[in-house]
């Protein structure tokens, strides 16, 4: 299960690591579109667009259906729920880590102060 | 600005598209570590670990500092805030899109029903 999840994360984050692919997802969230339409909108060759759609399909972020000669693309069933959860978990760890570091710096400052008072007291 | 954001997203999502790199972030959220320690923990060569750290550094998710012979890695200042926001925005678009499709299916069903009643009424 964990392994499966890891592979899925690899595929989805890699799919998101490209501005055209993020643009395709935003576009398909507005309306289904054929590969030809998408290629036109993103000023790209059909071959280039097919490659991007392939990456998005493998990550299950897009599904396609061929009716006659036209391949229609629509949003896949994956909603990036787990990816959002992973990032949220990381953000919490990050906060905890930086709060911890802040505390250490604060303690060092206090010690420095106390040390300064001791010195002046001598 | 938009272009800058896009490039940043490319780098951060690509950095997240690997289980070792996600593991390194989780590890550094617990404590700073040297490249040698990380290589040991992830059972990897120093060269392999340096490459991963390089990817994370370019995405500004990790920062490193060399003191003497040891390069210490710590979490970078980026907290994946914008990435979380992008995914959240996408999830909302996704919801809206699927609600819209649900409505269309519901309307088609209602029409079908009405049509059936008309037919039976004849």
PDB file of C-alpha atoms in Angstrom:
ATOM      1  CA  UNK A   1       0.000   0.000   0.000  1.00  0.00           C
ATOM      2  CA  UNK A   2       2.744   2.436   0.996  1.00  0.00           C
ATOM      3  CA  UNK A   3       4.735   1.450  -2.088  1.00  0.00           C
ATOM      4  CA  UNK A   4       1.660   1.940  -4.266  1.00  0.00           C
ATOM      5  CA  UNK A   5       1.096   5.372  -2.742  1.00  0.00           C
ATOM      6  CA  UNK A   6       4.762   6.320  -3.307  1.00  0.00           C
ATOM      7  CA  UNK A   7       4.579   5.394  -6.988  1.00  0.00           C
ATOM      8  CA  UNK A   8       1.362   7.346  -7.334  1.00  0.00           C
ATOM      9  CA  UNK A   9       2.940  10.422  -5.722  1.00  0.00           C
ATOM     10  CA  UNK A  10       5.927  10.138  -8.070  1.00  0.00           C
ATOM     11  CA  UNK A  11       3.608  10.128 -11.068  1.00  0.00           C
ATOM     12  CA  UNK A  12       1.329  12.926  -9.898  1.00  0.00           C
ATOM     13  CA  UNK A  13       4.042  15.333  -8.703  1.00  0.00           C
ATOM     14  CA  UNK A  14       6.024  14.689 -11.910  1.00  0.00           C
ATOM     15  CA  UNK A  15       2.849  15.389 -13.913  1.00  0.00           C
ATOM     16  CA  UNK A  16       2.419  18.704 -12.075  1.00  0.00           C
ATOM     17  CA  UNK A  17       6.053  19.724 -12.682  1.00  0.00           C
ATOM     18  CA  UNK A  18       5.268  21.316 -16.048  1.00  0.00           C
ATOM     19  CA  UNK A  19       3.383  24.566 -16.754  1.00  0.00           C
ATOM     20  CA  UNK A  20       1.617  23.179 -19.855  1.00  0.00           C
ATOM     21  CA  UNK A  21       0.341  20.149 -17.940  1.00  0.00           C
ATOM     22  CA  UNK A  22      -0.917  22.340 -15.084  1.00  0.00           C
ATOM     23  CA  UNK A  23      -2.558  24.534 -17.734  1.00  0.00           C
ATOM     24  CA  UNK A  24      -4.243  21.501 -19.353  1.00  0.00           C
ATOM     25  CA  UNK A  25      -5.750  20.496 -15.992  1.00  0.00           C
ATOM     26  CA  UNK A  26      -7.083  24.029 -15.419  1.00  0.00           C
ATOM     27  CA  UNK A  27      -8.472  24.032 -18.956  1.00  0.00           C
ATOM     28  CA  UNK A  28     -10.200  20.632 -18.592  1.00  0.00           C
ATOM     29  CA  UNK A  29     -11.697  21.798 -15.296  1.00  0.00           C
ATOM     30  CA  UNK A  30     -13.651  24.310 -17.400  1.00  0.00           C
ATOM     31  CA  UNK A  31     -14.674  21.966 -20.239  1.00  0.00           C
ATOM     32  CA  UNK A  32     -13.725  18.678 -21.897  1.00  0.00           C
ATOM     33  CA  UNK A  33     -11.568  19.152 -24.978  1.00  0.00           C
ATOM     34  CA  UNK A  34     -10.117  17.152 -27.849  1.00  0.00           C
ATOM     35  CA  UNK A  35      -6.365  16.723 -28.211  1.00  0.00           C
ATOM     36  CA  UNK A  36      -6.517  18.919 -31.339  1.00  0.00           C
ATOM     37  CA  UNK A  37      -8.285  21.705 -29.444  1.00  0.00           C
ATOM     38  CA  UNK A  38      -5.748  21.507 -26.607  1.00  0.00           C
ATOM     39  CA  UNK A  39      -2.822  21.521 -29.052  1.00  0.00           C
ATOM     40  CA  UNK A  40      -4.267  24.682 -30.634  1.00  0.00           C
ATOM     41  CA  UNK A  41      -4.875  26.406 -27.316  1.00  0.00           C
ATOM     42  CA  UNK A  42      -1.358  25.704 -26.041  1.00  0.00           C
ATOM     43  CA  UNK A  43       0.277  26.350 -29.460  1.00  0.00           C
ATOM     44  CA  UNK A  44       1.827  22.926 -29.604  1.00  0.00           C
ATOM     45  CA  UNK A  45       2.134  20.096 -32.104  1.00  0.00           C
ATOM     46  CA  UNK A  46      -0.320  17.183 -31.834  1.00  0.00           C
ATOM     47  CA  UNK A  47       2.602  14.896 -30.950  1.00  0.00           C
ATOM     48  CA  UNK A  48       3.745  17.200 -28.149  1.00  0.00           C
ATOM     49  CA  UNK A  49       0.222  17.449 -26.750  1.00  0.00           C
ATOM     50  CA  UNK A  50      -0.265  13.662 -26.933  1.00  0.00           C
ATOM     51  CA  UNK A  51       2.872  13.200 -24.828  1.00  0.00           C
ATOM     52  CA  UNK A  52       1.626  15.595 -22.144  1.00  0.00           C
ATOM     53  CA  UNK A  53      -1.788  13.910 -22.117  1.00  0.00           C
ATOM     54  CA  UNK A  54      -0.033  10.538 -21.773  1.00  0.00           C
ATOM     55  CA  UNK A  55       1.822  11.736 -18.658  1.00  0.00           C
ATOM     56  CA  UNK A  56      -1.425  13.086 -17.171  1.00  0.00           C
ATOM     57  CA  UNK A  57      -3.275   9.849 -18.023  1.00  0.00           C
ATOM     58  CA  UNK A  58      -0.630   7.667 -16.364  1.00  0.00           C
ATOM     59  CA  UNK A  59      -0.961   9.820 -13.234  1.00  0.00           C
ATOM     60  CA  UNK A  60      -4.746   9.319 -13.559  1.00  0.00           C
ATOM     61  CA  UNK A  61      -5.310  13.053 -13.600  1.00  0.00           C
ATOM     62  CA  UNK A  62      -6.876  12.930 -17.068  1.00  0.00           C
ATOM     63  CA  UNK A  63      -8.940  10.286 -18.841  1.00  0.00           C
ATOM     64  CA  UNK A  64      -9.469  10.115 -22.579  1.00  0.00           C
ATOM     65  CA  UNK A  65     -12.025   8.483 -24.836  1.00  0.00           C
ATOM     66  CA  UNK A  66     -11.837   8.058 -28.583  1.00  0.00           C
ATOM     67  CA  UNK A  67     -15.116   8.502 -30.432  1.00  0.00           C
ATOM     68  CA  UNK A  68     -14.698   8.159 -34.169  1.00  0.00           C
ATOM     69  CA  UNK A  69     -11.557  10.078 -35.041  1.00  0.00           C
ATOM     70  CA  UNK A  70     -11.644  12.431 -32.078  1.00  0.00           C
ATOM     71  CA  UNK A  71      -9.958  11.707 -28.747  1.00  0.00           C
ATOM     72  CA  UNK A  72     -11.730  13.679 -26.026  1.00  0.00           C
ATOM     73  CA  UNK A  73      -9.889  14.497 -22.805  1.00  0.00           C
ATOM     74  CA  UNK A  74     -11.572  15.073 -19.494  1.00  0.00           C
ATOM     75  CA  UNK A  75     -10.501  15.346 -15.881  1.00  0.00           C
ATOM     76  CA  UNK A  76      -9.604  12.032 -14.291  1.00  0.00           C
ATOM     77  CA  UNK A  77     -11.136  10.828 -11.060  1.00  0.00           C
ATOM     78  CA  UNK A  78      -8.088  11.745  -8.977  1.00  0.00           C
ATOM     79  CA  UNK A  79      -8.533  14.943  -7.057  1.00  0.00           C
ATOM     80  CA  UNK A  80      -4.957  15.232  -5.656  1.00  0.00           C
ATOM     81  CA  UNK A  81      -6.349  14.571  -2.172  1.00  0.00           C
ATOM     82  CA  UNK A  82      -3.342  12.577  -0.931  1.00  0.00           C
ATOM     83  CA  UNK A  83      -0.884  15.033  -2.456  1.00  0.00           C
ATOM     84  CA  UNK A  84      -2.641  17.895  -0.652  1.00  0.00           C
ATOM     85  CA  UNK A  85      -2.478  15.846   2.577  1.00  0.00           C
ATOM     86  CA  UNK A  86       1.244  15.137   2.130  1.00  0.00           C
ATOM     87  CA  UNK A  87       2.048  18.824   1.598  1.00  0.00           C
ATOM     88  CA  UNK A  88      -0.123  19.793   4.584  1.00  0.00           C
ATOM     89  CA  UNK A  89       1.695  17.234   6.775  1.00  0.00           C
ATOM     90  CA  UNK A  90       5.029  18.582   5.588  1.00  0.00           C
ATOM     91  CA  UNK A  91       3.980  22.153   6.352  1.00  0.00           C
ATOM     92  CA  UNK A  92       3.110  21.150   9.905  1.00  0.00           C
ATOM     93  CA  UNK A  93       6.500  19.409  10.359  1.00  0.00           C
ATOM     94  CA  UNK A  94       8.171  22.511   8.904  1.00  0.00           C
ATOM     95  CA  UNK A  95       6.355  24.786  11.380  1.00  0.00           C
ATOM     96  CA  UNK A  96       7.270  22.546  14.300  1.00  0.00           C
ATOM     97  CA  UNK A  97      10.913  22.461  13.210  1.00  0.00           C
ATOM     98  CA  UNK A  98      11.201  26.234  12.837  1.00  0.00           C
ATOM     99  CA  UNK A  99       9.410  26.848  16.154  1.00  0.00           C
ATOM    100  CA  UNK A 100      11.907  24.505  17.787  1.00  0.00           C
ATOM    101  CA  UNK A 101      14.826  26.390  16.235  1.00  0.00           C
ATOM    102  CA  UNK A 102      13.297  29.715  17.368  1.00  0.00           C
ATOM    103  CA  UNK A 103      13.139  28.359  20.914  1.00  0.00           C
ATOM    104  CA  UNK A 104      16.795  27.313  20.824  1.00  0.00           C
ATOM    105  CA  UNK A 105      17.837  30.766  19.550  1.00  0.00           C
ATOM    106  CA  UNK A 106      15.709  32.383  22.298  1.00  0.00           C
ATOM    107  CA  UNK A 107      17.360  30.212  24.976  1.00  0.00           C
ATOM    108  CA  UNK A 108      20.831  31.084  23.685  1.00  0.00           C
ATOM    109  CA  UNK A 109      19.936  34.793  23.846  1.00  0.00           C
ATOM    110  CA  UNK A 110      18.691  34.428  27.440  1.00  0.00           C
ATOM    111  CA  UNK A 111      21.894  32.626  28.441  1.00  0.00           C
ATOM    112  CA  UNK A 112      23.961  35.321  26.750  1.00  0.00           C
ATOM    113  CA  UNK A 113      22.056  37.978  28.731  1.00  0.00           C
ATOM    114  CA  UNK A 114      22.494  36.114  32.025  1.00  0.00           C
ATOM    115  CA  UNK A 115      26.183  35.674  31.257  1.00  0.00           C
ATOM    116  CA  UNK A 116      26.494  39.421  30.534  1.00  0.00           C
ATOM    117  CA  UNK A 117      24.841  40.266  33.892  1.00  0.00           C
ATOM    118  CA  UNK A 118      27.189  37.877  35.733  1.00  0.00           C
ATOM    119  CA  UNK A 119      30.202  39.500  34.087  1.00  0.00           C
ATOM    120  CA  UNK A 120      29.017  43.026  34.953  1.00  0.00           C
ATOM    121  CA  UNK A 121      28.285  41.833  38.515  1.00  0.00           C
ATOM    122  CA  UNK A 122      31.908  40.812  39.043  1.00  0.00           C
TER     123      UNK A 122
ATOM    124  CA  UNK B   1       6.006  37.368 -11.646  1.00  0.00           C
ATOM    125  CA  UNK B   2       3.754  34.675 -13.126  1.00  0.00           C
ATOM    126  CA  UNK B   3       6.707  33.289 -15.079  1.00  0.00           C
ATOM    127  CA  UNK B   4       8.811  33.234 -11.905  1.00  0.00           C
ATOM    128  CA  UNK B   5       6.047  31.389 -10.041  1.00  0.00           C
ATOM    129  CA  UNK B   6       5.719  28.862 -12.893  1.00  0.00           C
ATOM    130  CA  UNK B   7       9.442  28.101 -12.846  1.00  0.00           C
ATOM    131  CA  UNK B   8       9.332  27.737  -9.071  1.00  0.00           C
ATOM    132  CA  UNK B   9       6.404  25.317  -9.309  1.00  0.00           C
ATOM    133  CA  UNK B  10       8.259  23.278 -11.937  1.00  0.00           C
ATOM    134  CA  UNK B  11      11.246  22.960  -9.600  1.00  0.00           C
ATOM    135  CA  UNK B  12       9.297  22.183  -6.450  1.00  0.00           C
ATOM    136  CA  UNK B  13       6.878  19.652  -7.956  1.00  0.00           C
ATOM    137  CA  UNK B  14       9.791  17.945  -9.753  1.00  0.00           C
ATOM    138  CA  UNK B  15      11.687  17.860  -6.441  1.00  0.00           C
ATOM    139  CA  UNK B  16       8.683  16.188  -4.782  1.00  0.00           C
ATOM    140  CA  UNK B  17       8.367  13.567  -7.564  1.00  0.00           C
ATOM    141  CA  UNK B  18      10.822  11.178  -5.901  1.00  0.00           C
ATOM    142  CA  UNK B  19      10.325   9.074  -2.746  1.00  0.00           C
ATOM    143  CA  UNK B  20      13.917   9.605  -1.499  1.00  0.00           C
ATOM    144  CA  UNK B  21      13.634  13.371  -1.814  1.00  0.00           C
ATOM    145  CA  UNK B  22      10.282  13.372   0.042  1.00  0.00           C
ATOM    146  CA  UNK B  23      11.958  11.177   2.680  1.00  0.00           C
ATOM    147  CA  UNK B  24      14.880  13.623   3.020  1.00  0.00           C
ATOM    148  CA  UNK B  25      12.453  16.496   3.665  1.00  0.00           C
ATOM    149  CA  UNK B  26      10.627  14.477   6.332  1.00  0.00           C
ATOM    150  CA  UNK B  27      13.992  13.544   7.868  1.00  0.00           C
ATOM    151  CA  UNK B  28      15.278  17.140   7.939  1.00  0.00           C
ATOM    152  CA  UNK B  29      12.015  18.264   9.532  1.00  0.00           C
ATOM    153  CA  UNK B  30      13.091  16.166  12.527  1.00  0.00           C
ATOM    154  CA  UNK B  31      16.758  17.259  12.650  1.00  0.00           C
ATOM    155  CA  UNK B  32      19.510  18.776  10.523  1.00  0.00           C
ATOM    156  CA  UNK B  33      21.819  16.164   9.017  1.00  0.00           C
ATOM    157  CA  UNK B  34      25.067  15.942   7.082  1.00  0.00           C
ATOM    158  CA  UNK B  35      25.113  14.540   3.544  1.00  0.00           C
ATOM    159  CA  UNK B  36      27.039  11.509   4.870  1.00  0.00           C
ATOM    160  CA  UNK B  37      24.357  10.833   7.506  1.00  0.00           C
ATOM    161  CA  UNK B  38      21.587  11.144   4.927  1.00  0.00           C
ATOM    162  CA  UNK B  39      23.431   8.850   2.487  1.00  0.00           C
ATOM    163  CA  UNK B  40      23.716   6.250   5.281  1.00  0.00           C
ATOM    164  CA  UNK B  41      20.083   6.555   6.292  1.00  0.00           C
ATOM    165  CA  UNK B  42      18.804   6.189   2.723  1.00  0.00           C
ATOM    166  CA  UNK B  43      21.425   3.548   1.824  1.00  0.00           C
ATOM    167  CA  UNK B  44      22.778   5.549  -1.041  1.00  0.00           C
ATOM    168  CA  UNK B  45      26.192   6.620  -2.335  1.00  0.00           C
ATOM    169  CA  UNK B  46      27.438  10.096  -1.408  1.00  0.00           C
ATOM    170  CA  UNK B  47      27.263  11.066  -5.093  1.00  0.00           C
ATOM    171  CA  UNK B  48      23.631   9.917  -5.331  1.00  0.00           C
ATOM    172  CA  UNK B  49      22.690  11.825  -2.173  1.00  0.00           C
ATOM    173  CA  UNK B  50      24.501  14.981  -3.356  1.00  0.00           C
ATOM    174  CA  UNK B  51      22.419  14.917  -6.549  1.00  0.00           C
ATOM    175  CA  UNK B  52      19.149  14.676  -4.598  1.00  0.00           C
ATOM    176  CA  UNK B  53      20.240  17.481  -2.259  1.00  0.00           C
ATOM    177  CA  UNK B  54      21.140  19.581  -5.320  1.00  0.00           C
ATOM    178  CA  UNK B  55      17.606  19.176  -6.708  1.00  0.00           C
ATOM    179  CA  UNK B  56      16.097  20.111  -3.325  1.00  0.00           C
ATOM    180  CA  UNK B  57      18.438  23.122  -3.005  1.00  0.00           C
ATOM    181  CA  UNK B  58      17.539  24.443  -6.451  1.00  0.00           C
ATOM    182  CA  UNK B  59      13.877  24.198  -5.452  1.00  0.00           C
ATOM    183  CA  UNK B  60      14.838  26.090  -2.263  1.00  0.00           C
ATOM    184  CA  UNK B  61      13.366  23.299  -0.146  1.00  0.00           C
ATOM    185  CA  UNK B  62      16.733  22.570   1.490  1.00  0.00           C
ATOM    186  CA  UNK B  63      19.679  24.804   2.337  1.00  0.00           C
ATOM    187  CA  UNK B  64      23.199  23.559   3.060  1.00  0.00           C
ATOM    188  CA  UNK B  65      26.224  24.991   4.829  1.00  0.00           C
ATOM    189  CA  UNK B  66      29.746  23.633   4.765  1.00  0.00           C
ATOM    190  CA  UNK B  67      31.634  23.866   8.049  1.00  0.00           C
ATOM    191  CA  UNK B  68      35.101  22.339   7.804  1.00  0.00           C
ATOM    192  CA  UNK B  69      34.668  19.121   5.905  1.00  0.00           C
ATOM    193  CA  UNK B  70      31.032  18.553   6.760  1.00  0.00           C
ATOM    194  CA  UNK B  71      28.128  19.843   4.679  1.00  0.00           C
ATOM    195  CA  UNK B  72      25.071  20.176   6.901  1.00  0.00           C
ATOM    196  CA  UNK B  73      21.609  20.113   5.338  1.00  0.00           C
ATOM    197  CA  UNK B  74      18.588  21.797   6.847  1.00  0.00           C
ATOM    198  CA  UNK B  75      15.083  22.666   5.704  1.00  0.00           C
ATOM    199  CA  UNK B  76      14.937  25.617   3.347  1.00  0.00           C
ATOM    200  CA  UNK B  77      12.724  28.618   3.957  1.00  0.00           C
ATOM    201  CA  UNK B  78      10.111  27.484   1.444  1.00  0.00           C
ATOM    202  CA  UNK B  79       7.089  25.930   3.057  1.00  0.00           C
ATOM    203  CA  UNK B  80       5.276  24.816  -0.125  1.00  0.00           C
ATOM    204  CA  UNK B  81       2.601  27.430   0.554  1.00  0.00           C
ATOM    205  CA  UNK B  82       1.955  28.285  -3.100  1.00  0.00           C
ATOM    206  CA  UNK B  83       1.983  24.618  -4.137  1.00  0.00           C
ATOM    207  CA  UNK B  84      -0.635  23.850  -1.465  1.00  0.00           C
ATOM    208  CA  UNK B  85      -2.685  26.811  -2.744  1.00  0.00           C
ATOM    209  CA  UNK B  86      -2.450  25.632  -6.366  1.00  0.00           C
ATOM    210  CA  UNK B  87      -3.607  22.109  -5.458  1.00  0.00           C
ATOM    211  CA  UNK B  88      -6.445  23.531  -3.326  1.00  0.00           C
ATOM    212  CA  UNK B  89      -7.547  25.748  -6.227  1.00  0.00           C
ATOM    213  CA  UNK B  90      -7.450  22.763  -8.567  1.00  0.00           C
ATOM    214  CA  UNK B  91      -9.521  20.672  -6.137  1.00  0.00           C
ATOM    215  CA  UNK B  92     -12.183  23.381  -6.081  1.00  0.00           C
ATOM    216  CA  UNK B  93     -12.260  23.541  -9.897  1.00  0.00           C
ATOM    217  CA  UNK B  94     -12.453  19.725  -9.964  1.00  0.00           C
ATOM    218  CA  UNK B  95     -15.421  19.747  -7.553  1.00  0.00           C
ATOM    219  CA  UNK B  96     -17.220  22.409  -9.559  1.00  0.00           C
ATOM    220  CA  UNK B  97     -16.631  20.479 -12.791  1.00  0.00           C
ATOM    221  CA  UNK B  98     -17.933  17.189 -11.423  1.00  0.00           C
ATOM    222  CA  UNK B  99     -20.946  18.876  -9.799  1.00  0.00           C
ATOM    223  CA  UNK B 100     -21.730  20.408 -13.181  1.00  0.00           C
ATOM    224  CA  UNK B 101     -21.488  17.002 -14.878  1.00  0.00           C
ATOM    225  CA  UNK B 102     -23.713  15.484 -12.160  1.00  0.00           C
ATOM    226  CA  UNK B 103     -26.303  18.154 -12.882  1.00  0.00           C
ATOM    227  CA  UNK B 104     -26.220  17.425 -16.619  1.00  0.00           C
ATOM    228  CA  UNK B 105     -26.661  13.686 -15.985  1.00  0.00           C
ATOM    229  CA  UNK B 106     -29.547  14.470 -13.596  1.00  0.00           C
ATOM    230  CA  UNK B 107     -31.225  16.685 -16.223  1.00  0.00           C
ATOM    231  CA  UNK B 108     -30.857  13.992 -18.875  1.00  0.00           C
ATOM    232  CA  UNK B 109     -32.475  11.471 -16.508  1.00  0.00           C
ATOM    233  CA  UNK B 110     -35.382  13.851 -15.817  1.00  0.00           C
ATOM    234  CA  UNK B 111     -35.907  14.397 -19.563  1.00  0.00           C
ATOM    235  CA  UNK B 112     -35.780  10.650 -20.147  1.00  0.00           C
ATOM    236  CA  UNK B 113     -38.442  10.180 -17.486  1.00  0.00           C
ATOM    237  CA  UNK B 114     -40.654  12.945 -18.911  1.00  0.00           C
ATOM    238  CA  UNK B 115     -40.215  11.442 -22.366  1.00  0.00           C
ATOM    239  CA  UNK B 116     -41.201   8.006 -21.010  1.00  0.00           C
ATOM    240  CA  UNK B 117     -44.354   9.468 -19.442  1.00  0.00           C
ATOM    241  CA  UNK B 118     -45.258  11.233 -22.709  1.00  0.00           C
ATOM    242  CA  UNK B 119     -44.873   7.991 -24.614  1.00  0.00           C
ATOM    243  CA  UNK B 120     -46.996   6.039 -22.133  1.00  0.00           C
ATOM    244  CA  UNK B 121     -49.570   8.889 -22.230  1.00  0.00           C
ATOM    245  CA  UNK B 122     -50.059   8.440 -25.990  1.00  0.00           C
TER     246      UNK B 122
END
